[in-house]
Short mmCIF file of C-alpha atoms in Angstrom, two decimals:
data_model
loop_
_atom_site.label_atom_id
_atom_site.label_comp_id
_atom_site.label_asym_id
_atom_site.label_seq_id
_atom_site.Cartn_x
_atom_site.Cartn_y
_atom_site.Cartn_z
CA UNK A 1 15.35 -19.47 13.18
CA UNK A 2 15.93 -15.87 14.15
CA UNK A 3 18.91 -13.61 14.69
CA UNK A 4 18.62 -10.66 17.05
CA UNK A 5 20.98 -8.27 18.74
CA UNK A 6 21.10 -8.34 22.53
CA UNK A 7 19.14 -5.04 22.60
CA UNK A 8 16.33 -6.18 20.30
CA UNK A 9 16.04 -9.57 22.01
CA UNK A 10 15.67 -8.01 25.45
CA UNK A 11 12.95 -5.64 24.19
CA UNK A 12 10.50 -8.55 23.94
CA UNK A 13 12.27 -11.02 26.23
CA UNK A 14 8.97 -11.89 27.96
CA UNK A 15 8.02 -13.82 24.81
CA UNK A 16 10.44 -16.52 25.92
CA UNK A 17 7.54 -17.66 28.09
CA UNK A 18 5.22 -17.82 25.06
CA UNK A 19 7.71 -19.95 23.15
CA UNK A 20 8.02 -22.32 26.12
CA UNK A 21 4.24 -22.53 26.62
CA UNK A 22 3.64 -23.24 22.91
CA UNK A 23 6.74 -25.46 22.81
CA UNK A 24 7.82 -23.62 19.66
CA UNK A 25 10.50 -25.38 17.64
CA UNK A 26 12.61 -22.28 17.22
CA UNK A 27 16.24 -21.26 17.46
CA UNK A 28 17.02 -17.68 18.41
CA UNK A 29 20.61 -16.56 18.03
CA UNK A 30 21.64 -13.45 19.93
CA UNK A 31 24.61 -11.42 18.75
CA UNK A 32 26.05 -9.95 21.93
CA UNK A 33 27.95 -6.68 21.90
CA UNK A 34 26.51 -5.07 25.03
CA UNK A 35 25.27 -1.97 23.23
CA UNK A 36 23.14 -0.43 20.52
CA UNK A 37 25.61 -1.39 17.79
CA UNK A 38 23.83 0.17 14.81
CA UNK A 39 23.42 3.54 16.53
CA UNK A 40 27.06 3.43 17.55
CA UNK A 41 28.02 2.61 13.96
CA UNK A 42 25.99 5.53 12.58
CA UNK A 43 27.22 8.01 15.18
CA UNK A 44 30.84 6.99 14.57
CA UNK A 45 30.35 7.43 10.82
CA UNK A 46 28.83 10.89 11.25
CA UNK A 47 30.67 12.35 14.25
CA UNK A 48 33.70 10.07 14.72
CA UNK A 49 32.49 9.38 18.27
CA UNK A 50 29.38 8.08 19.98
CA UNK A 51 27.26 8.74 23.04
CA UNK A 52 27.01 6.14 25.81
CA UNK A 53 25.09 3.35 24.11
CA UNK A 54 26.24 0.42 26.19
CA UNK A 55 24.11 -1.68 28.53
CA UNK A 56 24.51 -4.79 30.65
CA UNK A 57 23.15 -8.21 29.83
CA UNK A 58 21.65 -10.96 31.97
CA UNK A 59 23.43 -14.23 32.61
CA UNK A 60 22.15 -15.81 29.39
CA UNK A 61 22.48 -19.39 30.67
CA UNK A 62 20.39 -18.65 33.75
CA UNK A 63 17.88 -16.69 31.67
CA UNK A 64 17.41 -19.61 29.27
CA UNK A 65 17.18 -22.09 32.13
CA UNK A 66 14.59 -20.03 34.02
CA UNK A 67 12.32 -19.93 30.95
CA UNK A 68 12.94 -23.60 30.13
CA UNK A 69 14.91 -23.02 26.94
CA UNK A 70 17.92 -24.98 25.70
CA UNK A 71 21.08 -22.89 25.69
CA UNK A 72 24.50 -22.66 24.06
CA UNK A 73 27.19 -20.00 24.30
CA UNK A 74 29.66 -20.16 21.42
CA UNK A 75 32.97 -18.29 21.37
CA UNK A 76 34.98 -20.68 19.23
CA UNK A 77 33.99 -20.16 15.63
CA UNK A 78 35.03 -23.66 14.53
CA UNK A 79 32.29 -25.17 16.73
CA UNK A 80 29.49 -22.82 15.65
CA UNK A 81 28.08 -24.80 12.72
CA UNK A 82 27.62 -27.94 14.81
CA UNK A 83 25.94 -25.97 17.61
CA UNK A 84 23.44 -24.44 15.16
CA UNK A 85 22.68 -27.83 13.61
CA UNK A 86 22.17 -29.42 17.03
CA UNK A 87 19.89 -26.58 18.14
CA UNK A 88 17.78 -26.96 14.98
CA UNK A 89 17.35 -30.65 15.85
CA UNK A 90 16.44 -29.92 19.48
CA UNK A 91 12.72 -29.95 20.27
CA UNK A 92 11.35 -26.73 21.79
CA UNK A 93 12.97 -23.31 21.92
CA UNK A 94 16.76 -22.90 21.89
CA UNK A 95 18.93 -19.87 22.58
CA UNK A 96 22.41 -19.47 21.11
CA UNK A 97 24.47 -16.51 22.26
CA UNK A 98 27.46 -15.47 20.19
CA UNK A 99 29.83 -12.67 21.18
CA UNK A 100 30.11 -10.61 18.00
CA UNK A 101 33.09 -8.73 16.69
CA UNK A 102 31.66 -5.40 15.55
CA UNK A 103 35.09 -4.05 14.72
CA UNK A 104 34.00 -5.41 11.34
CA UNK A 105 31.42 -2.56 11.14
CA UNK A 106 34.13 0.08 10.84
CA UNK A 107 36.05 -2.10 8.40
CA UNK A 108 32.94 -2.41 6.23
CA UNK A 109 32.36 1.36 6.39
CA UNK A 110 35.93 1.91 5.19
CA UNK A 111 35.40 -0.61 2.41
CA UNK A 112 32.11 1.04 1.34
CA UNK A 113 33.87 4.40 1.45
CA UNK A 114 36.47 3.11 -0.99
CA UNK A 115 33.72 1.84 -3.29
CA UNK A 116 31.95 5.23 -3.15
CA UNK A 117 35.25 7.05 -3.71
CA UNK A 118 35.95 4.89 -6.75
CA UNK A 119 32.52 5.73 -8.17
CA UNK A 120 33.03 9.46 -7.49
CA UNK A 121 36.34 9.47 -9.35
CA UNK A 122 34.82 7.68 -12.31
CA UNK A 123 31.82 10.00 -12.22
CA UNK A 124 34.07 13.08 -12.39
CA UNK A 125 36.12 11.55 -15.18
CA UNK A 126 32.90 10.83 -17.02
CA UNK A 127 31.81 14.47 -16.72
CA UNK A 128 35.30 15.57 -17.76
CA UNK A 129 35.36 13.23 -20.75
CA UNK A 130 31.95 14.46 -21.84
CA UNK A 131 33.31 17.99 -22.15
CA UNK A 132 36.65 16.89 -23.61
CA UNK A 133 35.72 14.99 -26.74
CA UNK A 134 39.28 15.31 -28.08
CA UNK A 135 40.65 12.98 -25.40
CA UNK A 136 41.91 9.66 -26.72
CA UNK A 137 39.36 6.89 -26.44
CA UNK A 138 41.41 5.10 -23.78
CA UNK A 139 40.73 7.94 -21.35
CA UNK A 140 36.95 7.76 -21.69
CA UNK A 141 34.91 6.61 -18.79
CA UNK A 142 33.85 3.21 -19.99
CA UNK A 143 37.47 2.23 -20.43
CA UNK A 144 38.48 3.64 -17.05
CA UNK A 145 35.63 1.91 -15.33
CA UNK A 146 36.71 -1.50 -16.52
CA UNK A 147 39.90 -1.09 -14.51
CA UNK B 1 4.69 -8.61 15.75
CA UNK B 2 2.43 -11.41 14.72
CA UNK B 3 2.70 -10.29 11.14
CA UNK B 4 5.67 -12.53 10.45
CA UNK B 5 3.06 -15.28 10.25
CA UNK B 6 1.57 -13.51 7.28
CA UNK B 7 4.94 -12.93 5.72
CA UNK B 8 6.10 -16.49 6.07
CA UNK B 9 2.98 -17.99 4.53
CA UNK B 10 3.20 -15.70 1.54
CA UNK B 11 -0.52 -15.80 0.82
CA UNK B 12 -1.08 -12.15 1.58
CA UNK B 13 -4.17 -11.68 -0.51
CA UNK B 14 -6.36 -14.33 1.02
CA UNK B 15 -5.74 -13.85 4.73
CA UNK B 16 -4.76 -11.32 7.27
CA UNK B 17 -3.78 -11.05 10.89
CA UNK B 18 -5.83 -9.87 13.83
CA UNK B 19 -4.75 -8.51 17.19
CA UNK B 20 -7.02 -7.46 20.01
CA UNK B 21 -6.40 -5.60 23.25
CA UNK B 22 -8.26 -3.88 26.00
CA UNK B 23 -8.65 -0.09 26.22
CA UNK B 24 -6.02 2.53 27.16
CA UNK B 25 -2.62 0.98 27.96
CA UNK B 26 -3.52 -2.24 26.13
CA UNK B 27 -4.18 -0.24 22.97
CA UNK B 28 -1.05 1.86 23.53
CA UNK B 29 1.04 -1.31 23.72
CA UNK B 30 -0.07 -2.24 20.20
CA UNK B 31 1.30 0.93 18.66
CA UNK B 32 4.80 -0.19 17.63
CA UNK B 33 3.65 -3.54 16.26
CA UNK B 34 0.80 -1.97 14.27
CA UNK B 35 3.06 0.76 12.88
CA UNK B 36 5.57 -1.89 11.89
CA UNK B 37 2.92 -3.99 10.14
CA UNK B 38 1.49 -0.96 8.36
CA UNK B 39 4.79 0.25 6.96
CA UNK B 40 5.87 -3.30 6.06
CA UNK B 41 2.56 -3.52 4.13
CA UNK B 42 1.20 -6.40 6.23
CA UNK B 43 -2.62 -6.77 6.27
CA UNK B 44 -3.60 -6.52 9.92
CA UNK B 45 -6.77 -5.71 11.86
CA UNK B 46 -6.22 -4.25 15.33
CA UNK B 47 -9.31 -4.36 17.57
CA UNK B 48 -9.19 -2.39 20.81
CA UNK B 49 -11.66 -1.79 23.59
CA UNK B 50 -12.70 1.69 24.67
CA UNK B 51 -14.41 3.37 27.61
CA UNK B 52 -18.19 3.45 27.27
CA UNK B 53 -19.60 6.32 25.23
CA UNK B 54 -21.47 7.54 28.33
CA UNK B 55 -18.15 8.78 29.85
CA UNK B 56 -16.41 10.18 26.77
CA UNK B 57 -17.16 13.81 27.68
CA UNK B 58 -15.21 13.85 30.98
CA UNK B 59 -11.94 12.86 32.63
CA UNK B 60 -12.23 9.15 33.06
CA UNK B 61 -10.16 6.06 33.94
CA UNK B 62 -8.08 4.77 30.95
CA UNK B 63 -10.15 6.80 28.49
CA UNK B 64 -8.14 8.49 25.75
CA UNK B 65 -8.40 9.10 22.01
CA UNK B 66 -7.22 5.70 20.74
CA UNK B 67 -8.56 6.15 17.19
CA UNK B 68 -6.61 9.43 17.02
CA UNK B 69 -3.52 7.55 18.19
CA UNK B 70 -3.93 4.88 15.50
CA UNK B 71 -4.79 7.12 12.55
CA UNK B 72 -1.16 8.00 11.65
CA UNK B 73 -0.10 4.34 11.80
CA UNK B 74 -2.98 2.67 9.94
CA UNK B 75 -4.73 2.95 6.59
CA UNK B 76 -8.05 3.44 8.38
CA UNK B 77 -9.26 3.63 11.99
CA UNK B 78 -12.86 3.83 13.20
CA UNK B 79 -15.10 3.43 16.23
CA UNK B 80 -18.19 1.23 16.24
CA UNK B 81 -20.83 3.58 17.71
CA UNK B 82 -23.82 1.30 17.21
CA UNK B 83 -24.14 -2.49 16.71
CA UNK B 84 -25.91 -1.76 13.45
CA UNK B 85 -22.53 -0.58 11.99
CA UNK B 86 -20.56 -3.73 12.87
CA UNK B 87 -20.94 -5.56 9.51
CA UNK B 88 -19.94 -2.51 7.47
CA UNK B 89 -17.07 -1.40 9.69
CA UNK B 90 -15.59 -4.92 9.83
CA UNK B 91 -16.03 -5.47 6.11
CA UNK B 92 -14.45 -2.11 5.29
CA UNK B 93 -11.49 -2.73 7.61
CA UNK B 94 -10.80 -6.12 6.00
CA UNK B 95 -11.19 -4.73 2.51
CA UNK B 96 -8.84 -1.79 3.09
CA UNK B 97 -6.25 -3.86 4.98
CA UNK B 98 -5.90 -6.33 2.11
CA UNK B 99 -6.11 -3.79 -0.73
CA UNK B 100 -2.74 -2.80 -2.25
CA UNK B 101 -0.64 -1.56 -0.68
CA UNK B 102 -1.91 -3.72 2.13
CA UNK B 103 -1.53 -2.52 5.71
CA UNK B 104 -3.14 -2.15 9.10
CA UNK B 105 -6.69 -1.05 10.02
CA UNK B 106 -8.03 -0.32 13.47
CA UNK B 107 -11.49 -0.94 14.93
CA UNK B 108 -12.47 0.43 18.34
CA UNK B 109 -15.33 -1.01 20.37
CA UNK B 110 -16.64 0.98 23.38
CA UNK B 111 -17.69 -1.15 26.37
CA UNK B 112 -21.33 -0.01 26.37
CA UNK B 113 -21.73 -0.59 22.60
CA UNK B 114 -20.22 -4.06 23.08
CA UNK B 115 -23.00 -4.85 25.56
CA UNK B 116 -25.80 -3.95 23.14
CA UNK B 117 -27.69 -6.78 21.39
CA UNK B 118 -26.60 -7.58 17.86
CA UNK B 119 -28.30 -10.93 17.27
CA UNK B 120 -30.26 -9.72 14.27
CA UNK B 121 -27.15 -8.68 12.31
CA UNK B 122 -25.62 -10.82 9.56
CA UNK B 123 -22.02 -10.46 8.39
CA UNK B 124 -21.63 -8.16 5.41
CA UNK B 125 -21.39 -9.92 2.04
CA UNK B 126 -17.71 -10.35 1.18
CA UNK B 127 -16.74 -8.77 -2.11
CA UNK B 128 -14.00 -10.06 -4.37
CA UNK B 129 -12.56 -7.15 -6.31
CA UNK B 130 -10.84 -8.09 -9.55
CA UNK B 131 -7.23 -7.09 -9.95
CA UNK B 132 -6.30 -4.38 -12.41
CA UNK B 133 -4.38 -5.40 -15.51
CA UNK B 134 -1.93 -3.03 -17.25
CA UNK B 135 -2.77 -1.55 -20.60
CA UNK B 136 -1.22 -3.47 -23.52
CA UNK B 137 0.06 -0.19 -25.02
CA UNK B 138 1.97 0.62 -21.83
CA UNK B 139 3.51 -2.88 -21.84
CA UNK B 140 4.57 -2.23 -25.43
CA UNK B 141 6.17 1.10 -24.44
CA UNK B 142 8.01 -0.55 -21.57
CA UNK B 143 9.34 -3.31 -23.82
CA UNK B 144 10.48 -0.77 -26.41
CA UNK B 145 12.39 1.18 -23.78
CA UNK B 146 14.01 -1.95 -22.32
CA UNK B 147 14.92 -3.08 -25.82
CA UNK B 148 16.66 0.19 -26.64
CA UNK B 149 18.60 0.30 -23.34
CA UNK B 150 22.24 -0.74 -23.33
CA UNK B 151 22.54 -1.82 -19.72
CA UNK B 152 19.19 -2.09 -17.95
CA UNK B 153 18.92 -3.41 -14.42
CA UNK B 154 15.94 -4.58 -12.34
CA UNK B 155 15.32 -3.26 -8.82
CA UNK B 156 12.84 -5.61 -7.14
CA UNK B 157 11.04 -4.56 -3.96
CA UNK B 158 8.72 -6.11 -1.39
CA UNK B 159 5.72 -5.95 -3.77
CA UNK B 160 7.15 -8.88 -5.74
CA UNK B 161 7.06 -11.06 -2.62
CA UNK B 162 3.66 -9.80 -1.45
CA UNK B 163 2.02 -10.25 -4.84
CA UNK B 164 3.60 -13.62 -5.52
CA UNK B 165 5.35 -12.47 -8.69
CA UNK B 166 8.73 -14.17 -8.15
CA UNK B 167 8.19 -16.93 -10.72
CA UNK B 168 7.35 -14.45 -13.47
CA UNK B 169 10.22 -12.18 -12.39
CA UNK B 170 12.69 -15.06 -12.60
CA UNK B 171 11.39 -15.92 -16.05
CA UNK B 172 11.76 -12.31 -17.15
CA UNK B 173 15.38 -12.18 -15.91
CA UNK B 174 16.21 -15.45 -17.64
CA UNK B 175 14.65 -14.56 -20.98
CA UNK B 176 16.05 -11.02 -21.11
CA UNK B 177 19.36 -11.53 -19.29
CA UNK B 178 18.72 -8.49 -17.08
CA UNK B 179 20.22 -8.73 -13.61
CA UNK B 180 18.00 -8.39 -10.52
CA UNK B 181 18.87 -6.34 -7.43
CA UNK B 182 16.50 -6.82 -4.51
CA UNK B 183 15.76 -4.72 -1.44
CA UNK B 184 16.00 -6.15 2.09
CA UNK B 185 12.34 -7.22 2.11
CA UNK B 186 12.53 -8.76 -1.37
CA UNK B 187 15.14 -11.34 -0.49
CA UNK B 188 14.59 -14.59 -2.36
CA UNK B 189 12.70 -13.12 -5.32
CA UNK B 190 15.55 -14.57 -7.30
CA UNK B 191 17.63 -17.64 -6.44
CA UNK B 192 21.01 -16.67 -4.95
CA UNK B 193 22.71 -19.15 -7.30
CA UNK B 194 21.17 -17.59 -10.41
CA UNK B 195 23.66 -15.64 -12.52
CA UNK B 196 21.01 -12.91 -12.70
CA UNK B 197 21.05 -12.34 -8.95
CA UNK B 198 22.93 -9.15 -8.10
CA UNK B 199 22.12 -9.48 -4.39
CA UNK B 200 20.70 -6.97 -1.94
CA UNK B 201 20.77 -3.18 -1.92
CA UNK B 202 19.77 -0.86 0.91
CA UNK B 203 22.74 -0.07 3.12
CA UNK B 204 23.00 3.64 3.84
CA UNK B 205 26.44 3.77 2.21
CA UNK B 206 27.02 2.80 -1.40
CA UNK B 207 27.90 -0.83 -1.80
CA UNK B 208 29.24 -2.86 -4.70
CA UNK B 209 25.65 -3.66 -5.68
CA UNK B 210 25.07 0.07 -6.19
CA UNK B 211 27.55 -0.08 -9.05
CA UNK B 212 25.12 -2.18 -11.07
CA UNK B 213 22.63 0.71 -10.88
CA UNK B 214 25.37 3.29 -11.37
CA UNK B 215 26.47 1.62 -14.61
CA UNK B 216 22.94 1.14 -15.91
CA UNK B 217 21.09 3.41 -18.31
CA UNK B 218 17.64 2.12 -17.32
CA UNK B 219 16.27 0.99 -13.97
CA UNK B 220 13.18 -1.21 -14.10
CA UNK B 221 11.61 -1.10 -10.63
CA UNK B 222 9.23 -3.93 -9.80
CA UNK B 223 7.13 -3.73 -6.63
CA UNK B 224 9.65 -1.19 -5.34
CA UNK B 225 8.73 0.48 -2.06
CA UNK B 226 10.38 3.82 -1.24
CA UNK B 227 9.78 3.26 2.47
CA UNK B 228 12.57 0.70 2.30
CA UNK B 229 15.21 2.52 0.32
CA UNK B 230 14.75 6.09 -0.88
CA UNK B 231 15.43 6.95 -4.55
CA UNK B 232 18.00 9.63 -3.63
CA UNK B 233 20.19 6.80 -2.33
CA UNK B 234 20.47 5.16 -5.73
CA UNK B 235 19.64 8.03 -8.08
CA UNK B 236 21.26 11.11 -6.49
CA UNK B 237 21.80 12.88 -9.83
CA UNK B 238 18.25 12.17 -11.03
CA UNK B 239 19.64 10.99 -14.34
CA UNK B 240 18.36 7.42 -14.43
CA UNK B 241 15.61 6.47 -16.80
CA UNK B 242 13.01 4.59 -14.78
CA UNK B 243 10.25 2.14 -15.66
CA UNK B 244 7.89 1.64 -12.73
CA UNK B 245 5.94 -1.61 -12.39
CA UNK B 246 3.63 -1.82 -9.42
CA UNK B 247 0.08 -2.45 -8.37
CA UNK B 248 -0.24 1.26 -7.59
CA UNK B 249 1.08 4.37 -9.36
CA UNK B 250 4.51 5.67 -8.38
CA UNK B 251 4.98 7.93 -5.38
CA UNK B 252 6.07 11.44 -6.36
CA UNK B 253 9.76 11.97 -5.65
CA UNK B 254 12.19 14.30 -7.41
CA UNK B 255 14.77 11.52 -7.53
CA UNK B 256 12.26 9.10 -9.04
CA UNK B 257 11.32 10.45 -12.45
CA UNK B 258 9.36 7.69 -14.12
CA UNK B 259 9.21 7.48 -17.92
CA UNK B 260 6.85 4.54 -18.20
CA UNK B 261 4.45 3.65 -15.41
CA UNK B 262 3.07 0.11 -15.67
CA UNK B 263 0.25 -0.03 -13.13
CA UNK B 264 -1.52 -3.30 -12.44
CA UNK B 265 -1.12 -6.72 -10.92
CA UNK B 266 2.61 -7.45 -10.89
CA UNK B 267 2.55 -11.13 -11.80
CA UNK B 268 0.19 -10.37 -14.66
CA UNK B 269 2.27 -7.39 -15.86
CA UNK B 270 5.42 -9.53 -15.84
CA UNK B 271 3.59 -12.28 -17.68
CA UNK B 272 2.60 -9.75 -20.36
CA UNK B 273 6.21 -8.58 -20.62
CA UNK B 274 7.40 -12.19 -20.84
CA UNK B 275 4.94 -12.86 -23.65
CA UNK B 276 6.26 -9.77 -25.45
CA UNK B 277 9.87 -10.87 -25.05
CA UNK B 278 9.03 -14.39 -26.16
CA UNK B 279 7.58 -13.09 -29.41
CA UNK B 280 10.72 -11.10 -30.14
CA UNK B 281 13.72 -12.17 -28.02
CA UNK B 282 16.61 -9.84 -27.26
CA UNK B 283 20.02 -10.18 -25.68
CA UNK B 284 21.76 -7.92 -23.22
CA UNK B 285 25.51 -7.93 -22.62
CA UNK B 286 25.78 -9.26 -19.06
CA UNK B 287 29.55 -8.74 -18.65
CA UNK B 288 29.40 -5.86 -16.17
CA UNK B 289 26.56 -7.29 -14.13
CA UNK B 290 28.49 -10.55 -13.88
CA UNK B 291 31.52 -8.60 -12.64
CA UNK B 292 29.45 -7.00 -9.87
CA UNK B 293 28.02 -10.39 -8.93
CA UNK B 294 31.46 -11.97 -8.88
CA UNK B 295 32.95 -9.25 -6.65
CA UNK B 296 30.00 -9.40 -4.28
CA UNK B 297 30.30 -13.19 -4.01
CA UNK B 298 33.91 -12.77 -2.95
CA UNK B 299 32.84 -10.34 -0.22
CA UNK B 300 30.17 -12.75 0.98
CA UNK B 301 32.48 -15.76 1.17
CA UNK B 302 35.32 -13.86 2.89
CA UNK B 303 35.91 -15.15 6.43
CA UNK B 304 33.62 -18.16 5.99
CA UNK B 305 36.47 -20.39 7.19
CA UNK B 306 37.40 -18.05 10.02
CA UNK B 307 38.69 -20.00 13.03
CA UNK B 308 39.25 -17.22 15.58
CA UNK B 309 38.34 -17.62 19.21
CA UNK B 310 36.44 -15.02 21.22
CA UNK B 311 34.18 -12.47 19.50
CA UNK B 312 33.21 -13.75 16.05
CA UNK B 313 33.03 -11.98 12.71
CA UNK B 314 29.46 -11.43 11.45
CA UNK B 315 30.45 -12.86 8.05
CA UNK B 316 31.55 -16.16 9.59
CA UNK B 317 28.40 -16.51 11.70
CA UNK B 318 26.14 -15.93 8.70
CA UNK B 319 28.09 -18.37 6.53
CA UNK B 320 27.44 -21.04 9.18
CA UNK B 321 23.76 -20.12 9.55
CA UNK B 322 23.33 -20.42 5.77
CA UNK B 323 25.12 -23.78 5.81
CA UNK B 324 22.92 -25.09 8.63
CA UNK B 325 19.57 -23.97 7.17
CA UNK B 326 17.93 -25.64 4.16
CA UNK B 327 16.78 -23.69 1.08
CA UNK B 328 13.16 -23.50 2.36
CA UNK B 329 13.99 -22.73 5.99
CA UNK B 330 13.10 -19.28 7.27
CA UNK B 331 15.49 -16.82 8.92
CA UNK B 332 14.08 -13.78 10.71
CA UNK B 333 16.17 -10.73 11.41
CA UNK B 334 15.63 -8.23 14.18
CA UNK B 335 16.71 -4.61 13.74
CA UNK B 336 20.20 -3.45 14.57
CA UNK B 337 23.73 -3.76 13.22
CA UNK B 338 23.15 -7.50 12.62
CA UNK B 339 20.36 -6.60 10.15
CA UNK B 340 22.86 -4.84 7.88
CA UNK B 341 25.06 -7.92 7.88
CA UNK B 342 22.13 -10.26 7.22
CA UNK B 343 20.96 -8.06 4.34
CA UNK B 344 24.41 -7.98 2.79
CA UNK B 345 25.74 -11.48 3.53
CA UNK B 346 22.82 -13.89 3.94
CA UNK B 347 21.38 -14.92 0.58
CA UNK B 348 18.19 -16.84 -0.24
CA UNK B 349 16.95 -19.47 -2.64
CA UNK B 350 13.20 -18.89 -2.27
CA UNK B 351 10.91 -15.94 -1.56
CA UNK B 352 9.73 -15.46 2.03
CA UNK B 353 12.71 -17.27 3.52
CA UNK B 354 14.41 -14.22 5.05
CA UNK B 355 12.11 -11.81 6.86
CA UNK B 356 13.52 -8.40 7.68
CA UNK B 357 11.39 -5.54 9.03
CA UNK B 358 12.51 -2.65 6.86
CA UNK B 359 9.60 -0.24 6.35
CA UNK B 360 9.15 1.00 9.91
CA UNK B 361 12.05 -1.17 11.12
CA UNK B 362 11.30 -1.46 14.83
CA UNK B 363 13.46 -3.51 17.16
CA UNK B 364 11.98 -6.48 19.01
CA UNK B 365 10.52 -8.27 15.97
CA UNK B 366 12.62 -11.42 15.86
CA UNK B 367 11.62 -13.32 19.01
CA UNK B 368 7.79 -13.00 18.76
CA UNK B 369 8.08 -13.15 14.97
CA UNK B 370 9.84 -16.50 14.95
CA UNK B 371 7.24 -17.97 17.33
CA UNK B 372 4.53 -16.95 14.84
CA UNK B 373 6.53 -18.24 11.87
CA UNK B 374 6.99 -21.59 13.63
CA UNK B 375 3.19 -21.88 14.01
CA UNK B 376 2.90 -22.00 10.21
CA UNK B 377 5.38 -24.91 10.12
CA UNK B 378 7.62 -22.96 7.76
CA UNK B 379 5.62 -23.25 4.57
CA UNK B 380 7.00 -20.59 2.28
CA UNK B 381 4.82 -19.97 -0.72
CA UNK B 382 4.28 -17.01 -2.99
CA UNK B 383 6.51 -18.25 -5.78
CA UNK B 384 3.96 -18.09 -8.53
CA UNK B 385 1.20 -16.24 -10.20
CA UNK B 386 -1.41 -15.64 -7.52
CA UNK B 387 -4.09 -14.23 -9.76
#
């Protein structure tokens, strides 16, 4: 099984023919966001904005049909597990397209920022404690870090 | 992109991949795939055609410097100028492609040379180089340093997968109690359910996993490949003590100041370390590493029961993919935002069961890669001493 973004999948989309010809027992899941999500993520992190990174997608159902692949589009998360299991059981190549919620990217960045911030604070305290040996033990880094 | 076949079989030493194209644009179309294989350390031979030597000196249809184009993206690239050279050139390409760190080699065959008779030539005798074994004194030094550390941590890279050293690595973690962080391409070196698994590192921002390195006073790198994750990301203050275990000596990097360099076959080196630990066991307080593991597990399982409609959270999708696939099934990742989520949230039980291009990291890998992986009938190996 493979997972690809819509951009990466379309870069070698002609290989859908190879998979059909070889009758490969594969499942390829495409995460659809209609853009270069990682570049957008990085640009947003660095510049708080991004260039135009969006693109259009084919009609995935027609694409799969034209290459002779099985196809599922899933936008109800409760049904996803069954669709994946069924596709794994299906002979020949299968395409699953899932619209993906990349608002989670910014949420993860914020979360990682908090983790980094926490480490920075502890790091400074550690430096501080190193030069302030008279501080009570409870203020030393190892104790702070356990919080 | 065929190199996922090699990755998913896990028997890197014995075999390699070949790709062949015609001259000019055919050769140019190989560039991204060959560069990807080379920087992911995949043994690959690329064979391309070339215009006949008789028209090399002038402007000519589809004739360009293909060897020059391949030199920066291979370990070695050469033209066969006479049939007499074929056995040596082919032998050398195979030998260099499979030698650590393995990678891509390129052979070019001009049309007119290809037409020359070569019936009287036999294949070159295949050599079987023995693998280097680390010095016992260096193993002793490494053990001494690990023994005196308060909170050591292991950073395992793609070399552990490629050299089939997972079994010895797991044994080392179990006998010493040292937690294992793996890079994207080293997924599965340790079982995700093992208490010693501290999951994957390699996001550009600092993650929870980074804390395990941050809190450590010694980093033992095993088969670590800087092309995946630069040392300044995890050692910005250059203060970490480092023990380097790899088949080849450490790359020079100001943020990677190695105190003990254990150079030799990884599985054998780990076996020597395990023997040393066995003779004189030691315990390490795992409390902090367990805390990191526990927090990361909470992050991974968040949203696994998500029931929203419309666009889905990456965490939920990966929880379902993991639930649908068996422990030995193979998941390939392409390159993009999804790769970051797969690296962080999709965990493995066995080596070679999650393939992520992360050296050169070119998009477009997943679809052709999974076709190749399917041709091997998903037989992950590499979990053992391959000496």
